[in-house]
Short mmCIF file of N, CA, C and O in Angstrom, two decimals:
data_model
loop_
_atom_site.label_atom_id
_atom_site.label_comp_id
_atom_site.label_asym_id
_atom_site.label_seq_id
_atom_site.Cartn_x
_atom_site.Cartn_y
_atom_site.Cartn_z
N UNK A 1478 274.79 143.26 -5.83
CA UNK A 1478 275.45 143.68 -4.97
C UNK A 1478 275.13 145.41 -5.29
O UNK A 1478 275.71 145.46 -6.25
N UNK A 1479 274.59 145.90 -4.34
CA UNK A 1479 274.04 147.59 -4.83
C UNK A 1479 275.54 148.13 -5.19
O UNK A 1479 276.59 147.99 -4.60
N UNK A 1480 275.29 149.28 -5.80
CA UNK A 1480 276.58 150.23 -6.40
C UNK A 1480 276.87 151.07 -5.02
O UNK A 1480 278.21 150.98 -4.83
N UNK A 1481 275.92 151.05 -4.25
CA UNK A 1481 277.00 151.83 -2.85
C UNK A 1481 276.96 150.94 -1.73
O UNK A 1481 278.12 151.49 -1.28
N UNK A 1482 276.91 149.90 -2.08
CA UNK A 1482 277.79 148.56 -1.15
C UNK A 1482 278.78 148.34 -1.73
O UNK A 1482 279.82 148.51 -1.02
N UNK A 1483 278.60 148.36 -2.96
CA UNK A 1483 280.20 148.56 -3.77
C UNK A 1483 281.08 149.37 -3.25
O UNK A 1483 282.58 149.57 -3.10
N UNK A 1484 280.54 150.82 -3.43
CA UNK A 1484 281.69 152.14 -3.10
C UNK A 1484 282.08 151.89 -1.75
O UNK A 1484 283.33 152.46 -0.96
N UNK A 1485 281.03 151.61 -0.69
CA UNK A 1485 281.70 151.18 0.42
C UNK A 1485 282.76 150.62 1.08
O UNK A 1485 283.75 150.61 2.02
N UNK A 1486 282.18 149.14 0.30
CA UNK A 1486 283.30 148.27 0.15
C UNK A 1486 284.63 148.78 -0.36
O UNK A 1486 286.09 148.58 0.24
N UNK A 1487 284.90 149.53 -0.98
CA UNK A 1487 285.81 150.08 -1.95
C UNK A 1487 286.63 151.12 -0.63
O UNK A 1487 287.74 151.33 -0.81
N UNK A 1488 285.77 151.95 -0.44
CA UNK A 1488 286.59 153.14 0.48
C UNK A 1488 287.52 152.30 1.49
O UNK A 1488 287.99 152.43 1.84
N UNK A 1489 286.35 151.16 2.19
CA UNK A 1489 286.84 150.50 3.63
C UNK A 1489 287.83 149.71 2.94
O UNK A 1489 289.51 149.76 3.46
N UNK A 1490 287.96 149.04 1.85
CA UNK A 1490 289.94 148.43 1.31
C UNK A 1490 290.58 149.78 1.15
O UNK A 1490 292.06 149.31 1.60
N UNK A 1491 290.11 150.95 0.32
CA UNK A 1491 291.13 151.60 0.24
C UNK A 1491 292.05 152.49 1.75
O UNK A 1491 292.98 152.83 1.32
N UNK A 1492 290.93 152.49 2.47
CA UNK A 1492 290.86 153.40 3.53
C UNK A 1492 291.97 152.71 4.54
O UNK A 1492 293.04 152.94 5.16
N UNK A 1493 292.03 151.24 4.55
CA UNK A 1493 292.62 150.19 5.06
C UNK A 1493 293.96 150.12 5.24
O UNK A 1493 294.92 150.10 5.68
N UNK A 1494 294.25 149.95 3.86
CA UNK A 1494 296.12 150.12 3.33
C UNK A 1494 296.72 149.08 3.35
O UNK A 1494 295.99 148.23 4.36
N UNK A 1495 297.53 148.96 2.95
CA UNK A 1495 298.44 147.87 3.92
C UNK A 1495 298.86 147.90 5.73
O UNK A 1495 298.51 149.05 5.97
N UNK A 1496 299.35 146.94 5.99
CA UNK A 1496 298.97 147.03 7.19
C UNK A 1496 300.17 147.29 7.98
O UNK A 1496 300.96 148.14 8.75
N UNK A 1497 301.22 147.17 6.75
CA UNK A 1497 302.62 148.12 7.05
C UNK A 1497 302.81 148.26 5.61
O UNK A 1497 302.46 147.69 4.59
N UNK A 1498 304.00 149.52 5.59
CA UNK A 1498 304.65 149.85 4.07
C UNK A 1498 305.26 148.80 3.45
O UNK A 1498 306.35 147.79 4.09
N UNK A 1499 304.31 148.44 2.25
CA UNK A 1499 305.49 146.93 1.99
C UNK A 1499 306.37 147.54 1.16
O UNK A 1499 306.72 148.54 1.05
N UNK A 1500 307.53 146.21 1.24
CA UNK A 1500 309.10 146.64 0.85
C UNK A 1500 308.56 146.37 -0.60
O UNK A 1500 307.15 146.19 -1.66
N UNK A 1501 309.76 146.68 -1.30
CA UNK A 1501 309.44 146.95 -3.17
C UNK A 1501 309.20 145.62 -3.40
O UNK A 1501 308.06 145.93 -4.56
N UNK A 1502 309.65 144.98 -3.17
CA UNK A 1502 309.06 143.71 -3.87
C UNK A 1502 307.76 143.29 -3.66
O UNK A 1502 306.55 143.05 -4.84
N UNK A 1503 306.88 143.37 -2.34
CA UNK A 1503 305.77 143.48 -2.05
C UNK A 1503 304.85 144.37 -2.87
O UNK A 1503 304.20 144.01 -3.46
N UNK A 1504 305.52 145.28 -2.92
CA UNK A 1504 305.06 146.64 -3.66
C UNK A 1504 304.59 146.27 -4.95
O UNK A 1504 303.41 146.62 -5.85
N UNK A 1505 305.78 145.55 -5.68
CA UNK A 1505 305.46 145.19 -7.20
C UNK A 1505 304.34 144.15 -7.49
O UNK A 1505 303.81 143.91 -8.00
N UNK A 1506 304.52 143.33 -6.32
CA UNK A 1506 303.94 142.70 -6.79
C UNK A 1506 302.06 142.61 -6.17
O UNK A 1506 301.80 142.36 -7.38
N UNK A 1507 302.14 143.87 -5.63
CA UNK A 1507 300.74 143.98 -5.06
C UNK A 1507 300.02 144.85 -6.55
O UNK A 1507 299.15 144.92 -6.76
N UNK A 1508 300.90 145.39 -6.90
CA UNK A 1508 300.41 146.45 -8.68
C UNK A 1508 300.39 145.71 -9.51
O UNK A 1508 299.41 145.81 -10.05
N UNK A 1509 301.38 144.36 -9.93
CA UNK A 1509 301.12 143.37 -10.49
C UNK A 1509 299.41 142.78 -10.30
O UNK A 1509 298.76 142.74 -11.46
N UNK A 1510 299.12 142.50 -9.19
CA UNK A 1510 297.52 141.71 -8.78
C UNK A 1510 296.96 142.55 -9.52
O UNK A 1510 296.05 142.89 -10.59
N UNK A 1511 296.97 143.79 -9.02
CA UNK A 1511 296.27 145.14 -9.79
C UNK A 1511 295.88 145.67 -11.30
O UNK A 1511 294.58 145.46 -11.10
N UNK A 1512 296.80 145.22 -11.47
CA UNK A 1512 296.93 145.70 -13.24
C UNK A 1512 297.15 144.10 -13.95
O UNK A 1512 296.51 144.19 -15.12
N UNK A 1513 297.53 143.38 -13.49
CA UNK A 1513 297.79 142.15 -14.64
C UNK A 1513 298.05 140.83 -13.55
O UNK A 1513 298.49 140.28 -13.63
N UNK A 1514 296.77 140.50 -12.72
CA UNK A 1514 296.36 139.41 -11.84
C UNK A 1514 296.67 138.07 -12.58
O UNK A 1514 297.69 137.28 -11.99
N UNK A 1515 296.49 137.98 -14.11
CA UNK A 1515 296.23 136.90 -14.19
C UNK A 1515 297.93 136.24 -14.95
O UNK A 1515 298.40 135.31 -15.01
N UNK A 1516 299.03 136.95 -14.50
CA UNK A 1516 300.33 136.73 -14.46
C UNK A 1516 301.07 136.69 -13.53
O UNK A 1516 302.45 136.24 -13.42
N UNK A 1517 300.52 136.29 -12.20
CA UNK A 1517 301.34 136.44 -11.70
C UNK A 1517 301.45 134.69 -11.18
O UNK A 1517 300.38 133.78 -11.50
N UNK A 1518 302.56 134.45 -10.30
CA UNK A 1518 302.81 133.05 -10.21
C UNK A 1518 303.41 132.87 -8.73
O UNK A 1518 302.98 133.57 -7.95
N UNK A 1519 303.13 131.37 -8.56
CA UNK A 1519 303.22 130.70 -7.43
C UNK A 1519 305.03 130.92 -7.14
O UNK A 1519 304.75 131.15 -5.44
N UNK A 1520 305.70 130.92 -8.15
CA UNK A 1520 307.18 131.43 -7.53
C UNK A 1520 307.46 133.05 -6.97
O UNK A 1520 307.97 133.17 -6.11
N UNK A 1521 306.15 133.96 -7.07
CA UNK A 1521 306.22 135.40 -7.09
C UNK A 1521 305.90 134.91 -4.87
O UNK A 1521 306.57 135.68 -4.69
N UNK A 1522 305.06 134.30 -5.02
CA UNK A 1522 303.91 134.13 -3.65
C UNK A 1522 305.15 133.29 -2.74
O UNK A 1522 305.23 133.92 -1.84
N UNK A 1523 305.51 132.56 -3.31
CA UNK A 1523 307.11 131.76 -2.30
C UNK A 1523 307.55 132.87 -2.29
O UNK A 1523 308.42 132.60 -0.87
N UNK A 1524 308.29 134.10 -3.02
CA UNK A 1524 309.80 134.99 -2.54
C UNK A 1524 309.30 135.74 -1.52
O UNK A 1524 309.68 136.08 -0.78
N UNK A 1525 307.67 136.02 -1.58
CA UNK A 1525 306.98 137.09 -0.37
C UNK A 1525 307.58 135.95 0.99
O UNK A 1525 307.67 136.54 1.83
N UNK A 1526 306.89 135.11 0.74
CA UNK A 1526 306.76 134.00 1.93
C UNK A 1526 308.56 133.78 2.50
O UNK A 1526 308.48 133.91 3.64
N UNK A 1527 309.24 133.69 1.55
CA UNK A 1527 310.58 133.67 2.19
C UNK A 1527 311.21 134.98 2.58
O UNK A 1527 312.25 135.17 3.16
N UNK A 1528 310.98 136.01 2.42
CA UNK A 1528 311.19 137.24 2.33
C UNK A 1528 310.61 137.56 4.05
O UNK A 1528 310.73 138.80 4.32
N UNK A 1529 309.99 136.66 4.35
CA UNK A 1529 309.38 136.84 5.91
C UNK A 1529 308.10 137.60 5.69
O UNK A 1529 307.30 137.91 6.96
N UNK A 1530 307.20 137.81 4.61
CA UNK A 1530 305.72 137.92 4.73
C UNK A 1530 305.22 136.78 5.38
O UNK A 1530 305.53 135.22 4.63
N UNK A 1531 303.77 136.86 6.32
CA UNK A 1531 303.03 135.87 6.58
C UNK A 1531 301.74 135.25 5.65
O UNK A 1531 301.81 136.33 4.46
N UNK A 1532 301.70 134.23 5.30
CA UNK A 1532 300.62 133.63 4.72
C UNK A 1532 299.66 134.50 4.34
O UNK A 1532 299.00 134.73 3.85
N UNK A 1533 298.80 135.14 6.18
CA UNK A 1533 297.79 135.65 6.30
C UNK A 1533 298.05 137.34 5.62
O UNK A 1533 297.30 137.58 4.88
N UNK A 1534 299.20 137.95 5.78
CA UNK A 1534 299.69 139.37 4.74
C UNK A 1534 299.18 139.09 3.53
O UNK A 1534 298.64 139.75 2.75
N UNK A 1535 300.21 137.89 2.80
CA UNK A 1535 300.46 137.98 1.32
C UNK A 1535 298.71 137.64 1.02
O UNK A 1535 297.96 138.40 -0.25
N UNK A 1536 297.54 136.85 1.74
CA UNK A 1536 296.69 136.49 0.84
C UNK A 1536 295.50 137.63 1.42
O UNK A 1536 295.08 138.61 0.36
N UNK A 1537 295.77 138.45 2.66
CA UNK A 1537 294.99 139.59 2.77
C UNK A 1537 295.09 140.91 1.54
O UNK A 1537 294.13 141.42 1.25
N UNK A 1538 296.28 140.87 1.47
CA UNK A 1538 296.76 142.13 0.59
C UNK A 1538 296.81 141.77 -0.71
O UNK A 1538 296.48 142.82 -1.32
N UNK A 1539 296.83 140.44 -0.90
CA UNK A 1539 296.68 140.46 -2.35
C UNK A 1539 295.14 140.41 -2.93
O UNK A 1539 294.44 141.11 -3.94
N UNK A 1540 293.88 139.80 -1.98
CA UNK A 1540 292.64 140.32 -2.08
C UNK A 1540 292.06 141.64 -1.99
O UNK A 1540 291.60 142.49 -2.87
N UNK A 1541 292.92 142.62 -1.03
CA UNK A 1541 292.55 144.06 -1.09
C UNK A 1541 292.83 144.56 -2.13
O UNK A 1541 292.19 145.15 -2.69
N UNK A 1542 294.12 144.14 -2.74
CA UNK A 1542 294.71 144.97 -4.05
C UNK A 1542 293.53 144.59 -5.24
O UNK A 1542 293.21 145.30 -6.22
N UNK A 1543 292.95 142.92 -5.44
CA UNK A 1543 292.31 143.00 -6.50
C UNK A 1543 291.25 143.36 -6.57
O UNK A 1543 290.46 143.77 -7.42
N UNK A 1544 290.54 143.04 -5.41
CA UNK A 1544 288.96 143.86 -5.00
C UNK A 1544 289.20 145.20 -5.17
O UNK A 1544 288.28 145.88 -5.90
N UNK A 1545 290.32 145.95 -4.95
CA UNK A 1545 290.41 147.13 -4.90
C UNK A 1545 290.20 147.85 -6.83
O UNK A 1545 289.74 148.38 -7.23
N UNK A 1546 290.95 147.21 -7.79
CA UNK A 1546 291.20 146.98 -9.16
C UNK A 1546 290.14 146.46 -9.86
O UNK A 1546 289.30 147.23 -10.85
N UNK A 1547 288.92 145.60 -8.95
CA UNK A 1547 288.06 145.46 -9.85
C UNK A 1547 287.07 146.14 -9.61
O UNK A 1547 285.99 146.47 -10.86
N UNK A 1548 286.54 146.71 -8.02
CA UNK A 1548 285.51 147.93 -8.25
C UNK A 1548 286.34 149.06 -8.91
O UNK A 1548 284.98 150.03 -9.18
N UNK A 1549 286.96 149.39 -8.83
CA UNK A 1549 287.58 150.52 -9.82
C UNK A 1549 287.34 150.63 -11.54
O UNK A 1549 286.92 151.43 -12.09
N UNK A 1550 287.62 149.10 -12.20
CA UNK A 1550 287.20 148.71 -13.19
C UNK A 1550 285.69 148.67 -13.79
O UNK A 1550 284.85 149.31 -14.58
N UNK A 1551 284.83 148.21 -12.52
CA UNK A 1551 283.64 148.35 -12.74
C UNK A 1551 282.95 149.44 -12.21
O UNK A 1551 281.84 149.98 -13.22
N UNK A 1552 283.28 150.50 -11.46
CA UNK A 1552 283.01 152.14 -11.21
C UNK A 1552 283.03 152.79 -13.06
O UNK A 1552 282.31 153.37 -13.45
N UNK A 1553 284.43 152.25 -13.78
CA UNK A 1553 285.04 152.94 -14.90
C UNK A 1553 284.24 152.48 -16.06
O UNK A 1553 283.36 153.23 -16.87
N UNK A 1554 283.13 151.24 -15.76
CA UNK A 1554 282.08 150.05 -16.86
C UNK A 1554 280.86 151.05 -16.76
O UNK A 1554 280.33 151.98 -17.79
N UNK A 1555 280.64 151.23 -15.25
CA UNK A 1555 279.29 152.69 -14.95
C UNK A 1555 279.06 153.66 -15.71
O UNK A 1555 278.37 154.07 -16.12
N UNK A 1556 280.46 154.32 -15.41
CA UNK A 1556 280.37 155.80 -15.90
C UNK A 1556 280.70 155.56 -17.69
O UNK A 1556 280.09 156.88 -18.29
N UNK A 1557 281.24 154.53 -18.10
CA UNK A 1557 281.17 154.51 -19.45
C UNK A 1557 279.25 154.19 -19.68
O UNK A 1557 279.13 155.14 -21.01
N UNK A 1558 278.51 153.76 -19.45
CA UNK A 1558 277.72 153.17 -20.13
C UNK A 1558 276.73 155.01 -19.61
O UNK A 1558 276.34 155.18 -20.16
N UNK A 1559 277.21 155.31 -18.48
CA UNK A 1559 276.50 156.65 -18.29
C UNK A 1559 276.30 157.35 -19.36
O UNK A 1559 275.72 158.36 -20.22
N UNK A 1560 277.70 157.53 -20.00
CA UNK A 1560 278.47 158.67 -20.85
C UNK A 1560 277.17 158.18 -22.18
O UNK A 1560 277.17 159.10 -23.21
N UNK A 1561 277.59 156.81 -22.76
CA UNK A 1561 276.87 156.24 -23.95
C UNK A 1561 275.09 156.98 -23.64
O UNK A 1561 274.61 157.00 -24.66
N UNK A 1562 274.50 156.36 -22.42
CA UNK A 1562 273.08 156.47 -22.11
C UNK A 1562 272.11 155.29 -22.72
O UNK A 1562 273.08 154.83 -23.37
N UNK A 1563 271.48 155.74 -22.12
CA UNK A 1563 269.93 154.59 -22.60
C UNK A 1563 269.62 154.96 -24.55
O UNK A 1563 269.60 155.75 -24.90
N UNK A 1564 269.43 153.57 -24.89
CA UNK A 1564 269.38 154.00 -26.52
C UNK A 1564 268.14 153.92 -26.59
O UNK A 1564 267.20 153.71 -25.73
#
């Protein structure tokens, strides 16, 4: 995937934002997905579902948070390579 397509995808994800303002627990979960996805648990997802969030909402917001974080890290890596330059 080209850098331009990744940037367009990132802009789309960030522009769409959450469908509704997330409550504190959902916002904390999305932050955790973006920063430390490997630490999320099934229990956290179950708690969001029990709090009234739909499966589609949890899935879509999780994917959006993870994708935005991944693209941000990818772009940071490209900037770091540009700073180092070609050997």
